[in-house]
mmCIF file of C-alpha atoms in Angstrom:
data_model
loop_
_atom_site.group_PDB
_atom_site.id
_atom_site.type_symbol
_atom_site.label_atom_id
_atom_site.label_comp_id
_atom_site.label_asym_id
_atom_site.label_seq_id
_atom_site.Cartn_x
_atom_site.Cartn_y
_atom_site.Cartn_z
ATOM 1 C CA MET A 1 108.648 51.636 88.892
ATOM 2 C CA ARG A 2 106.893 48.491 88.732
ATOM 3 C CA GLN A 3 103.854 48.260 86.169
ATOM 4 C CA ARG A 4 100.813 49.019 88.370
ATOM 5 C CA SER A 5 97.137 49.135 86.734
ATOM 6 C CA LEU A 6 96.219 52.795 85.858
ATOM 7 C CA ILE A 7 92.462 52.250 86.501
ATOM 8 C CA ALA A 8 92.480 51.966 90.381
ATOM 9 C CA ILE A 9 94.792 55.023 91.002
ATOM 10 C CA THR A 10 92.596 57.450 88.624
ATOM 11 C CA ALA A 11 90.154 58.570 90.904
ATOM 12 C CA ALA A 12 91.956 59.528 93.834
ATOM 13 C CA LEU A 13 94.805 61.347 91.399
ATOM 14 C CA SER A 14 91.565 63.077 90.095
ATOM 15 C CA ALA A 15 89.935 63.669 92.748
ATOM 16 C CA GLY A 16 93.048 64.932 94.952
ATOM 17 C CA ALA A 17 94.521 63.418 98.011
ATOM 18 C CA LEU A 18 93.092 61.016 99.753
ATOM 19 C CA THR A 19 91.473 62.429 103.360
ATOM 20 C CA LEU A 20 92.891 61.570 105.589
ATOM 21 C CA THR A 21 91.807 61.442 109.720
ATOM 22 C CA ALA A 22 93.949 60.286 112.492
ATOM 23 C CA CYS A 23 93.749 61.435 116.147
ATOM 24 C CA GLY A 24 97.036 60.507 118.680
ATOM 25 C CA SER A 25 100.252 59.753 117.163
ATOM 26 C CA ARG A 26 103.573 57.430 118.442
ATOM 27 C CA ASP A 27 106.950 56.716 116.858
ATOM 28 C CA SER A 28 105.658 53.584 114.984
ATOM 29 C CA GLY A 29 103.146 56.145 112.898
ATOM 30 C CA ASP A 30 99.529 57.270 113.683
ATOM 31 C CA LYS A 31 98.195 54.498 114.784
ATOM 32 C CA SER A 32 94.669 55.122 114.040
ATOM 33 C CA SER A 33 92.003 55.945 111.814
ATOM 34 C CA ASP A 34 88.361 56.536 110.439
ATOM 35 C CA SER A 35 89.635 53.496 108.174
ATOM 36 C CA GLY A 36 91.732 51.496 111.690
ATOM 37 C CA GLY A 37 94.464 51.857 109.960
ATOM 38 C CA THR A 38 97.976 53.318 110.406
ATOM 39 C CA VAL A 39 98.316 56.717 108.898
ATOM 40 C CA VAL A 40 102.256 57.470 109.027
ATOM 41 C CA THR A 41 104.247 61.453 106.573
ATOM 42 C CA ILE A 42 106.794 61.369 104.717
ATOM 43 C CA GLY A 43 107.957 64.185 104.853
ATOM 44 C CA VAL A 44 109.852 66.206 101.763
ATOM 45 C CA ASP A 45 112.212 69.131 102.626
ATOM 46 C CA ALA A 46 113.039 71.674 98.823
ATOM 47 C CA PRO A 47 112.592 75.529 98.382
ATOM 48 C CA LEU A 48 108.667 76.037 98.065
ATOM 49 C CA THR A 49 109.350 79.188 96.878
ATOM 50 C CA GLY A 50 112.378 81.780 95.976
ATOM 51 C CA ASP A 51 114.855 80.578 92.641
ATOM 52 C CA LEU A 52 114.600 77.558 93.062
ATOM 53 C CA SER A 53 111.574 76.876 93.328
ATOM 54 C CA ALA A 54 111.125 75.204 90.463
ATOM 55 C CA LEU A 55 112.735 72.327 90.848
ATOM 56 C CA GLY A 56 112.167 72.697 95.032
ATOM 57 C CA LEU A 57 107.948 72.103 93.948
ATOM 58 C CA GLY A 58 108.105 69.660 91.287
ATOM 59 C CA ILE A 59 110.097 67.291 94.008
ATOM 60 C CA ARG A 60 107.281 67.560 95.953
ATOM 61 C CA ASN A 61 104.276 66.157 93.797
ATOM 62 C CA SER A 62 106.351 63.410 92.638
ATOM 63 C CA VAL A 63 105.999 62.612 96.397
ATOM 64 C CA ASP A 64 102.695 63.269 96.883
ATOM 65 C CA LEU A 65 101.626 61.500 93.319
ATOM 66 C CA ALA A 66 104.093 57.962 94.685
ATOM 67 C CA ALA A 67 102.223 58.604 98.156
ATOM 68 C CA LYS A 68 98.764 58.729 96.289
ATOM 69 C CA THR A 69 99.552 55.948 94.217
ATOM 70 C CA ALA A 70 100.595 53.134 97.077
ATOM 71 C CA ASN A 71 97.708 54.502 99.065
ATOM 72 C CA SER A 72 94.973 54.307 96.407
ATOM 73 C CA GLN A 73 96.283 50.356 95.424
ATOM 74 C CA LYS A 74 96.813 49.552 99.144
ATOM 75 C CA TYR A 75 100.064 48.854 98.233
ATOM 76 C CA VAL A 76 100.973 48.315 102.457
ATOM 77 C CA ASN A 77 98.553 46.634 103.986
ATOM 78 C CA GLY A 78 96.603 48.643 106.804
ATOM 79 C CA VAL A 79 98.781 51.858 105.718
ATOM 80 C CA THR A 80 98.111 54.991 105.028
ATOM 81 C CA PHE A 81 100.733 57.331 103.588
ATOM 82 C CA LYS A 82 100.173 60.995 103.238
ATOM 83 C CA VAL A 83 102.555 64.033 102.822
ATOM 84 C CA VAL A 84 104.418 66.923 104.958
ATOM 85 C CA ALA A 85 106.159 68.787 102.609
ATOM 86 C CA LYS A 86 108.964 71.926 103.977
ATOM 87 C CA ASP A 87 109.638 75.264 102.406
ATOM 88 C CA ASP A 88 113.273 75.685 103.082
ATOM 89 C CA GLN A 89 114.080 78.440 100.234
ATOM 90 C CA ALA A 90 117.944 76.354 99.449
ATOM 91 C CA GLN A 91 118.951 77.692 103.105
ATOM 92 C CA PRO A 92 121.276 75.265 105.127
ATOM 93 C CA SER A 93 119.074 77.339 108.817
ATOM 94 C CA SER A 94 115.826 76.605 106.923
ATOM 95 C CA GLY A 95 116.324 73.434 106.291
ATOM 96 C CA GLN A 96 117.738 72.371 109.440
ATOM 97 C CA GLN A 97 114.987 73.645 111.429
ATOM 98 C CA ASN A 98 112.900 71.388 108.815
ATOM 99 C CA ALA A 99 114.737 68.358 109.709
ATOM 100 C CA THR A 100 114.042 69.078 113.691
ATOM 101 C CA ALA A 101 110.389 69.476 113.188
ATOM 102 C CA LEU A 102 110.192 66.397 110.769
ATOM 103 C CA VAL A 103 111.847 64.723 113.941
ATOM 104 C CA ALA A 104 109.363 66.321 116.049
ATOM 105 C CA ASP A 105 106.802 64.403 113.609
ATOM 106 C CA LYS A 106 106.358 61.149 115.628
ATOM 107 C CA SER A 107 103.608 60.362 112.507
ATOM 108 C CA VAL A 108 107.125 60.887 109.824
ATOM 109 C CA ILE A 109 108.219 57.830 108.561
ATOM 110 C CA GLY A 110 110.940 58.544 106.721
ATOM 111 C CA VAL A 111 111.746 62.606 104.816
ATOM 112 C CA VAL A 112 112.431 62.926 101.084
ATOM 113 C CA GLY A 113 115.005 65.562 100.079
ATOM 114 C CA PRO A 114 116.769 68.720 99.750
ATOM 115 C CA LEU A 115 116.865 69.712 96.388
ATOM 116 C CA ASN A 116 120.257 71.357 97.693
ATOM 117 C CA SER A 117 124.061 69.677 98.838
ATOM 118 C CA SER A 118 124.750 72.415 101.437
ATOM 119 C CA VAL A 119 120.691 71.811 102.396
ATOM 120 C CA ALA A 120 121.869 68.308 103.391
ATOM 121 C CA GLU A 121 124.586 68.697 105.513
ATOM 122 C CA SER A 122 122.781 70.893 107.731
ATOM 123 C CA MET A 123 120.255 68.343 108.084
ATOM 124 C CA GLN A 124 122.155 64.665 107.987
ATOM 125 C CA LYS A 125 123.085 64.359 111.599
ATOM 126 C CA VAL A 126 119.292 65.691 113.051
ATOM 127 C CA PHE A 127 117.532 62.977 111.064
ATOM 128 C CA ASP A 128 120.628 60.611 111.907
ATOM 129 C CA ASP A 129 120.101 60.761 115.426
ATOM 130 C CA ALA A 130 116.447 60.175 114.879
ATOM 131 C CA LYS A 131 117.073 56.842 112.798
ATOM 132 C CA LEU A 132 115.051 58.249 110.365
ATOM 133 C CA VAL A 133 116.293 57.688 106.642
ATOM 134 C CA GLU A 134 116.572 60.540 104.243
ATOM 135 C CA VAL A 135 116.269 60.017 100.251
ATOM 136 C CA SER A 136 117.456 62.746 98.385
ATOM 137 C CA PRO A 137 116.807 62.870 94.542
ATOM 138 C CA ALA A 138 119.359 65.812 94.116
ATOM 139 C CA ASN A 139 121.888 65.781 95.872
ATOM 140 C CA THR A 140 124.863 64.956 94.401
ATOM 141 C CA ASN A 141 128.379 66.171 96.967
ATOM 142 C CA PRO A 142 130.382 62.895 97.314
ATOM 143 C CA ALA A 143 131.075 64.313 101.241
ATOM 144 C CA LEU A 144 127.633 63.928 101.699
ATOM 145 C CA THR A 145 127.882 60.054 101.377
ATOM 146 C CA GLN A 146 131.155 58.635 101.922
ATOM 147 C CA GLY A 147 133.117 61.095 103.997
ATOM 148 C CA THR A 148 135.079 64.441 103.478
ATOM 149 C CA ASN A 149 138.017 63.013 102.585
ATOM 150 C CA TRP A 150 136.167 60.445 100.568
ATOM 151 C CA ALA A 151 138.872 61.112 97.140
ATOM 152 C CA THR A 152 141.337 59.031 98.701
ATOM 153 C CA SER A 153 139.484 57.385 101.610
ATOM 154 C CA LYS A 154 135.306 56.582 101.398
ATOM 155 C CA ALA A 155 134.061 56.902 105.181
ATOM 156 C CA ARG A 156 130.141 56.608 105.395
ATOM 157 C CA THR A 157 128.688 59.141 107.877
ATOM 158 C CA TYR A 158 125.513 58.908 108.638
ATOM 159 C CA LYS A 159 123.559 56.004 107.669
ATOM 160 C CA SER A 160 120.131 56.734 107.936
ATOM 161 C CA TYR A 161 121.268 59.254 104.641
ATOM 162 C CA PHE A 162 120.785 57.587 101.103
ATOM 163 C CA ARG A 163 120.289 59.823 97.234
ATOM 164 C CA THR A 164 118.720 58.623 93.746
ATOM 165 C CA ALA A 165 120.737 60.208 92.094
ATOM 166 C CA THR A 166 124.171 59.994 91.272
ATOM 167 C CA THR A 167 127.069 61.876 92.267
ATOM 168 C CA ASP A 168 129.662 64.418 91.181
ATOM 169 C CA ALA A 169 132.311 62.438 91.617
ATOM 170 C CA ILE A 170 131.207 60.318 88.655
ATOM 171 C CA GLN A 171 129.087 64.121 87.160
ATOM 172 C CA GLY A 172 132.396 66.272 86.863
ATOM 173 C CA PRO A 173 134.347 63.742 85.188
ATOM 174 C CA PHE A 174 131.798 63.125 82.758
ATOM 175 C CA ALA A 175 130.998 66.971 81.417
ATOM 176 C CA ALA A 176 134.657 66.795 80.810
ATOM 177 C CA GLN A 177 135.248 63.683 79.241
ATOM 178 C CA TYR A 178 132.227 65.615 76.785
ATOM 179 C CA VAL A 179 134.263 69.099 76.472
ATOM 180 C CA PHE A 180 137.486 67.187 76.151
ATOM 181 C CA ASN A 181 136.712 64.759 74.194
ATOM 182 C CA ASP A 182 133.029 65.619 71.991
ATOM 183 C CA ALA A 183 133.159 69.258 71.739
ATOM 184 C CA LYS A 184 136.868 69.731 71.193
ATOM 185 C CA LYS A 185 137.601 71.988 73.910
ATOM 186 C CA LYS A 186 140.352 72.237 75.332
ATOM 187 C CA LYS A 187 140.555 75.067 76.830
ATOM 188 C CA VAL A 188 138.247 76.185 79.802
ATOM 189 C CA PHE A 189 137.817 79.168 82.237
ATOM 190 C CA VAL A 190 136.353 77.707 85.741
ATOM 191 C CA ILE A 191 133.571 79.728 87.356
ATOM 192 C CA ASP A 192 132.058 78.378 90.792
ATOM 193 C CA ASP A 193 129.760 79.992 92.850
ATOM 194 C CA LYS A 194 131.732 78.976 97.229
ATOM 195 C CA LYS A 195 128.485 77.042 97.995
ATOM 196 C CA THR A 196 129.032 73.209 98.190
ATOM 197 C CA TYR A 197 127.732 71.747 95.340
ATOM 198 C CA GLY A 198 129.604 73.925 92.592
ATOM 199 C CA ALA A 199 132.316 73.750 94.630
ATOM 200 C CA GLY A 200 132.581 70.860 94.963
ATOM 201 C CA LEU A 201 131.277 69.940 91.172
ATOM 202 C CA ALA A 202 134.261 72.325 88.953
ATOM 203 C CA GLY A 203 136.276 71.080 91.242
ATOM 204 C CA THR A 204 135.832 67.606 89.773
ATOM 205 C CA PHE A 205 135.985 69.009 86.478
ATOM 206 C CA THR A 206 138.606 70.851 86.620
ATOM 207 C CA THR A 207 140.707 67.073 88.226
ATOM 208 C CA GLU A 208 139.652 65.601 85.014
ATOM 209 C CA PHE A 209 140.194 67.786 82.742
ATOM 210 C CA LYS A 210 143.029 68.164 83.232
ATOM 211 C CA LYS A 211 143.915 65.098 83.678
ATOM 212 C CA LEU A 212 142.610 64.601 79.757
ATOM 213 C CA GLY A 213 145.310 67.377 78.823
ATOM 214 C CA GLY A 214 143.226 70.003 78.897
ATOM 215 C CA GLN A 215 144.261 73.747 80.140
ATOM 216 C CA VAL A 216 142.160 75.987 82.279
ATOM 217 C CA VAL A 217 142.969 78.955 81.370
ATOM 218 C CA GLY A 218 141.820 80.797 84.611
ATOM 219 C CA THR A 219 139.356 79.959 87.859
ATOM 220 C CA GLN A 220 136.983 82.838 90.038
ATOM 221 C CA HIS A 221 134.135 82.553 92.506
ATOM 222 C CA ILE A 222 131.080 84.167 92.637
ATOM 223 C CA ASN A 223 128.377 86.176 94.968
ATOM 224 C CA PRO A 224 125.345 83.779 94.074
ATOM 225 C CA ASP A 225 123.453 86.635 95.827
ATOM 226 C CA SER A 226 124.812 89.299 92.881
ATOM 227 C CA LYS A 227 123.516 89.197 89.288
ATOM 228 C CA ASP A 228 126.532 91.381 87.894
ATOM 229 C CA PHE A 229 128.942 89.171 86.540
ATOM 230 C CA SER A 230 130.765 91.790 84.121
ATOM 231 C CA ALA A 231 134.186 91.924 85.820
ATOM 232 C CA VAL A 232 134.184 87.983 85.243
ATOM 233 C CA ALA A 233 132.766 87.851 81.971
ATOM 234 C CA THR A 234 135.750 90.327 80.856
ATOM 235 C CA GLN A 235 137.707 87.914 82.395
ATOM 236 C CA VAL A 236 136.241 84.869 80.493
ATOM 237 C CA LYS A 237 136.671 86.969 77.372
ATOM 238 C CA ASN A 238 139.949 88.102 78.523
ATOM 239 C CA SER A 239 141.644 84.640 78.876
ATOM 240 C CA GLY A 240 141.527 83.154 75.951
ATOM 241 C CA ALA A 241 138.778 80.609 76.696
ATOM 242 C CA GLU A 242 136.962 78.676 74.141
ATOM 243 C CA ALA A 243 134.174 77.349 77.191
ATOM 244 C CA VAL A 244 133.446 77.924 80.433
ATOM 245 C CA TYR A 245 132.556 76.001 82.957
ATOM 246 C CA TYR A 246 130.423 76.839 85.226
ATOM 247 C CA GLY A 247 129.606 74.936 89.097
ATOM 248 C CA GLY A 248 126.089 76.049 90.611
ATOM 249 C CA GLU A 249 122.816 76.385 89.969
ATOM 250 C CA TYR A 250 120.754 78.356 87.472
ATOM 251 C CA PRO A 251 119.436 81.073 88.517
ATOM 252 C CA GLN A 252 123.219 83.080 88.321
ATOM 253 C CA ALA A 253 124.727 80.736 85.335
ATOM 254 C CA GLY A 254 121.681 82.009 82.855
ATOM 255 C CA PRO A 255 122.654 85.833 83.431
ATOM 256 C CA LEU A 256 126.080 84.720 83.424
ATOM 257 C CA SER A 257 126.105 83.325 79.834
ATOM 258 C CA LYS A 258 124.428 85.988 79.014
ATOM 259 C CA GLN A 259 126.810 88.324 79.651
ATOM 260 C CA ILE A 260 129.696 86.375 78.806
ATOM 261 C CA LYS A 261 128.251 86.666 75.691
ATOM 262 C CA ALA A 262 128.162 90.086 75.403
ATOM 263 C CA ALA A 263 131.437 91.079 76.805
ATOM 264 C CA GLY A 264 132.539 89.072 73.312
ATOM 265 C CA ALA A 265 133.162 85.417 74.792
ATOM 266 C CA LYS A 266 131.088 83.606 72.072
ATOM 267 C CA ILE A 267 131.579 80.468 73.605
ATOM 268 C CA PRO A 268 129.494 77.694 75.670
ATOM 269 C CA LEU A 269 128.603 77.705 78.673
ATOM 270 C CA ILE A 270 128.563 74.529 80.558
ATOM 271 C CA GLY A 271 127.194 73.238 84.354
ATOM 272 C CA GLY A 272 125.932 70.477 86.077
ATOM 273 C CA ASP A 273 122.537 69.308 86.725
ATOM 274 C CA GLY A 274 122.095 72.570 89.224
ATOM 275 C CA ILE A 275 121.648 74.316 85.137
ATOM 276 C CA TYR A 276 119.361 71.745 84.059
ATOM 277 C CA ALA A 277 116.008 73.987 84.287
ATOM 278 C CA ASP A 278 113.959 75.646 81.740
ATOM 279 C CA ASP A 279 114.035 79.345 83.828
ATOM 280 C CA PHE A 280 118.623 78.713 82.686
ATOM 281 C CA ILE A 281 117.308 79.408 78.847
ATOM 282 C CA LYS A 282 114.495 82.041 80.332
ATOM 283 C CA LEU A 283 117.656 83.749 81.930
ATOM 284 C CA GLY A 284 120.360 83.371 79.448
ATOM 285 C CA GLY A 285 118.430 84.573 76.580
ATOM 286 C CA ALA A 286 118.157 84.161 72.854
ATOM 287 C CA SER A 287 122.807 84.038 73.858
ATOM 288 C CA ALA A 288 122.119 80.677 75.504
ATOM 289 C CA THR A 289 122.001 78.328 72.114
ATOM 290 C CA GLY A 290 125.157 76.056 72.259
ATOM 291 C CA ASP A 291 124.736 76.299 76.199
ATOM 292 C CA LEU A 292 125.111 72.605 78.499
ATOM 293 C CA ALA A 293 124.364 70.682 80.927
ATOM 294 C CA THR A 294 124.731 66.996 82.441
ATOM 295 C CA SER A 295 122.227 66.236 84.857
ATOM 296 C CA VAL A 296 121.792 62.770 86.340
ATOM 297 C CA GLY A 297 119.791 60.029 84.433
ATOM 298 C CA ALA A 298 118.469 59.498 81.458
ATOM 299 C CA PRO A 299 115.391 61.623 80.329
ATOM 300 C CA VAL A 300 112.805 61.035 81.408
ATOM 301 C CA GLU A 301 110.186 61.288 78.607
ATOM 302 C CA THR A 302 112.558 58.349 76.925
ATOM 303 C CA LEU A 303 112.626 55.299 79.515
ATOM 304 C CA ASP A 304 110.079 52.718 79.194
ATOM 305 C CA SER A 305 109.700 52.437 82.878
ATOM 306 C CA ALA A 306 108.814 55.716 83.413
ATOM 307 C CA LYS A 307 105.087 56.205 80.796
ATOM 308 C CA GLU A 308 103.201 55.146 84.117
ATOM 309 C CA PHE A 309 104.299 58.169 85.769
ATOM 310 C CA VAL A 310 104.707 60.753 83.561
ATOM 311 C CA ALA A 311 100.668 60.068 82.578
ATOM 312 C CA ASN A 312 100.165 59.738 85.275
ATOM 313 C CA TYR A 313 101.236 63.522 86.684
ATOM 314 C CA ALA A 314 100.048 64.781 83.899
ATOM 315 C CA LYS A 315 96.881 63.056 85.332
ATOM 316 C CA GLY A 316 97.588 64.754 88.255
ATOM 317 C CA GLY A 317 96.344 67.452 87.564
ATOM 318 C CA TYR A 318 100.088 69.544 89.410
ATOM 319 C CA LYS A 319 100.532 73.005 88.219
ATOM 320 C CA GLU A 320 104.607 72.393 88.087
ATOM 321 C CA ALA A 321 106.778 70.826 85.377
ATOM 322 C CA TYR A 322 107.962 67.361 87.395
ATOM 323 C CA GLY A 323 111.061 68.800 86.235
ATOM 324 C CA ALA A 324 114.884 67.136 86.067
ATOM 325 C CA TYR A 325 114.057 66.041 89.786
ATOM 326 C CA GLY A 326 110.476 64.548 89.241
ATOM 327 C CA GLY A 327 111.368 60.570 88.700
ATOM 328 C CA TYR A 328 114.149 60.916 91.015
ATOM 329 C CA SER A 329 112.034 62.393 94.085
ATOM 330 C CA TYR A 330 108.935 59.516 92.798
ATOM 331 C CA ASP A 331 111.821 56.244 93.364
ATOM 332 C CA SER A 332 113.011 58.428 96.609
ATOM 333 C CA ALA A 333 109.586 57.852 98.134
ATOM 334 C CA TRP A 334 108.406 54.570 96.557
ATOM 335 C CA SER A 335 112.608 53.427 99.012
ATOM 336 C CA ILE A 336 110.831 54.694 101.655
ATOM 337 C CA ILE A 337 107.463 53.186 101.175
ATOM 338 C CA GLU A 338 108.606 49.771 99.826
ATOM 339 C CA ALA A 339 110.562 49.636 103.460
ATOM 340 C CA VAL A 340 107.837 49.949 105.257
ATOM 341 C CA LYS A 341 106.631 47.508 103.685
ATOM 342 C CA LYS A 342 108.841 44.981 103.896
ATOM 343 C CA VAL A 343 108.918 46.312 108.300
ATOM 344 C CA VAL A 344 105.119 45.444 107.698
ATOM 345 C CA ASP A 345 105.506 42.771 106.497
ATOM 346 C CA ASP A 346 107.930 41.497 108.894
ATOM 347 C CA ASN A 347 106.132 42.106 112.113
ATOM 348 C CA GLY A 348 102.922 40.420 111.039
ATOM 349 C CA GLY A 349 100.874 43.458 109.013
ATOM 350 C CA LYS A 350 101.889 45.994 111.781
ATOM 351 C CA LEU A 351 104.413 49.181 111.978
ATOM 352 C CA PRO A 352 106.518 48.626 115.485
ATOM 353 C CA ASP A 353 107.552 51.020 118.105
ATOM 354 C CA ASP A 354 110.788 51.148 116.098
ATOM 355 C CA ALA A 355 109.139 51.379 113.015
ATOM 356 C CA ARG A 356 111.594 54.160 111.943
ATOM 357 C CA ALA A 357 115.664 52.873 112.657
ATOM 358 C CA LYS A 358 113.809 49.093 111.122
ATOM 359 C CA VAL A 359 112.312 51.333 107.766
ATOM 360 C CA THR A 360 115.887 52.589 107.687
ATOM 361 C CA ALA A 361 117.934 50.053 107.763
ATOM 362 C CA ALA A 362 114.933 48.259 105.426
ATOM 363 C CA VAL A 363 115.688 51.100 102.745
ATOM 364 C CA GLN A 364 119.881 50.040 103.376
ATOM 365 C CA ASN A 365 117.862 46.705 101.207
ATOM 366 C CA VAL A 366 115.330 47.882 99.052
ATOM 367 C CA SER A 367 115.044 46.710 95.326
ATOM 368 C CA PHE A 368 112.538 47.829 92.436
ATOM 369 C CA ASP A 369 112.606 48.574 88.985
ATOM 370 C CA GLY A 370 111.646 52.753 89.814
ATOM 371 C CA VAL A 371 110.613 55.223 86.869
ATOM 372 C CA THR A 372 114.493 56.246 86.409
ATOM 373 C CA GLY A 373 115.702 52.321 86.510
ATOM 374 C CA LYS A 374 116.182 50.094 88.871
ATOM 375 C CA VAL A 375 117.001 51.489 92.092
ATOM 376 C CA SER A 376 119.284 49.735 94.484
ATOM 377 C CA PHE A 377 121.393 51.633 97.337
ATOM 378 C CA ASP A 378 125.515 50.702 97.998
ATOM 379 C CA GLU A 379 126.908 49.945 101.069
ATOM 380 C CA PHE A 380 127.185 54.430 101.685
ATOM 381 C CA GLY A 381 123.607 54.753 100.685
ATOM 382 C CA ASP A 382 124.706 56.316 96.507
ATOM 383 C CA ALA A 383 122.624 55.148 94.160
ATOM 384 C CA THR A 384 123.716 51.593 92.328
ATOM 385 C CA ASN A 385 122.151 53.902 88.844
ATOM 386 C CA LYS A 386 125.155 55.734 87.255
ATOM 387 C CA GLN A 387 123.496 57.132 84.408
ATOM 388 C CA LEU A 388 124.611 60.521 83.072
ATOM 389 C CA THR A 389 122.747 62.324 80.051
ATOM 390 C CA VAL A 390 124.514 65.683 78.186
ATOM 391 C CA TYR A 391 121.841 68.373 77.583
ATOM 392 C CA ALA A 392 122.208 71.496 74.998
ATOM 393 C CA VAL A 393 120.302 74.434 74.451
ATOM 394 C CA GLU A 394 118.498 73.851 70.645
ATOM 395 C CA ASN A 395 115.885 76.724 69.564
ATOM 396 C CA GLY A 396 115.283 77.137 72.786
ATOM 397 C CA ALA A 397 115.131 73.669 74.294
ATOM 398 C CA TRP A 398 116.284 71.627 76.157
ATOM 399 C CA LYS A 399 118.164 68.096 73.532
ATOM 400 C CA ALA A 400 119.619 65.301 74.419
ATOM 401 C CA VAL A 401 123.208 64.992 72.851
ATOM 402 C CA LYS A 402 124.381 61.871 74.977
ATOM 403 C CA SER A 403 123.578 59.502 77.862
ATOM 404 C CA GLY A 404 126.211 57.360 79.321
ATOM 405 C CA THR A 405 129.000 56.544 82.258
ATOM 406 C CA TYR A 406 131.826 57.643 83.704
ATOM 407 C CA ALA A 407 134.510 56.055 81.658
ATOM 408 C CA GLY A 408 136.797 56.173 85.138
#
């Protein structure tokens, strides 16, 4: 994030959302407001209720902060941003319905989200058909940007889709290198939840781990709707595995870790960014100590570029933590804001009637210093920032143990 004045936005953050009033709408945003400017909407899609709401609410709040910051600074002359957030409950069907509703709202100029790769799959075509840009702070499945045959032949399917998080094509192998080279674990049992994110992540981990010389001593799939993993826990115990790699999310990973230890396998569970949440530790209990997770980027609290974001989020009075994707959500929203600014500046200070298409095209070329570092996108819409971090559970909290990039 550019170093922006804290003074100008403190009042707005303390007071809450700016009052936005308007009447009438069209593709280029709401053309009239009491102040004579244009009101445009940034949509948010995330799980705001349910098991993954701890992550989804942090996404929503961080986008809200970005919009308030832009408004307080009058960053785009004549444009006021508002935020409309929709709950997908981590369900693809809900995500698709939300995408349709956001497209129908002609004031929506861009969308941040979703959290889940499986939800993104259901939304991409809806947004692309409407030329409405979508920027995810959390999706990591490579196929979303590089096509289903990404491992052998990359091909971008939807030009309206971008993400600020790096992909599992990097995250899985990064975890495998850490497990094999740093943790010195040579025998791993691999489990996934059969969902797009989990299965994809487990697959890229497995390929790299075997390439390094590691042995996969067992594989299994779990039902993400279940809480009883005793059968697979027994399989892990009998396999002789030195570690478990789990492709999935924290609501299942916490109980799974706990039950594996209870079965007598005192070995660490390793997962991706889907388990990097405080709720994993709550669900796993004391036995979660020593478990590992990789997550995108570096710890926000350690970045000079994030100090202003962290301070302003605290001043904003949000009840929920910004979580693993807060910085990426702010940067996703800011990439849309930067694109709107470019389109307005190029059109004599006004949004054109084909604003959605022009904003989508402009996002491809945005480049700025964000909360998470340099923000820009490659030819597939993927983040150019490829940094990742390994975290370990120590004394009831996540602690960063290694940051870097995948040495492929």
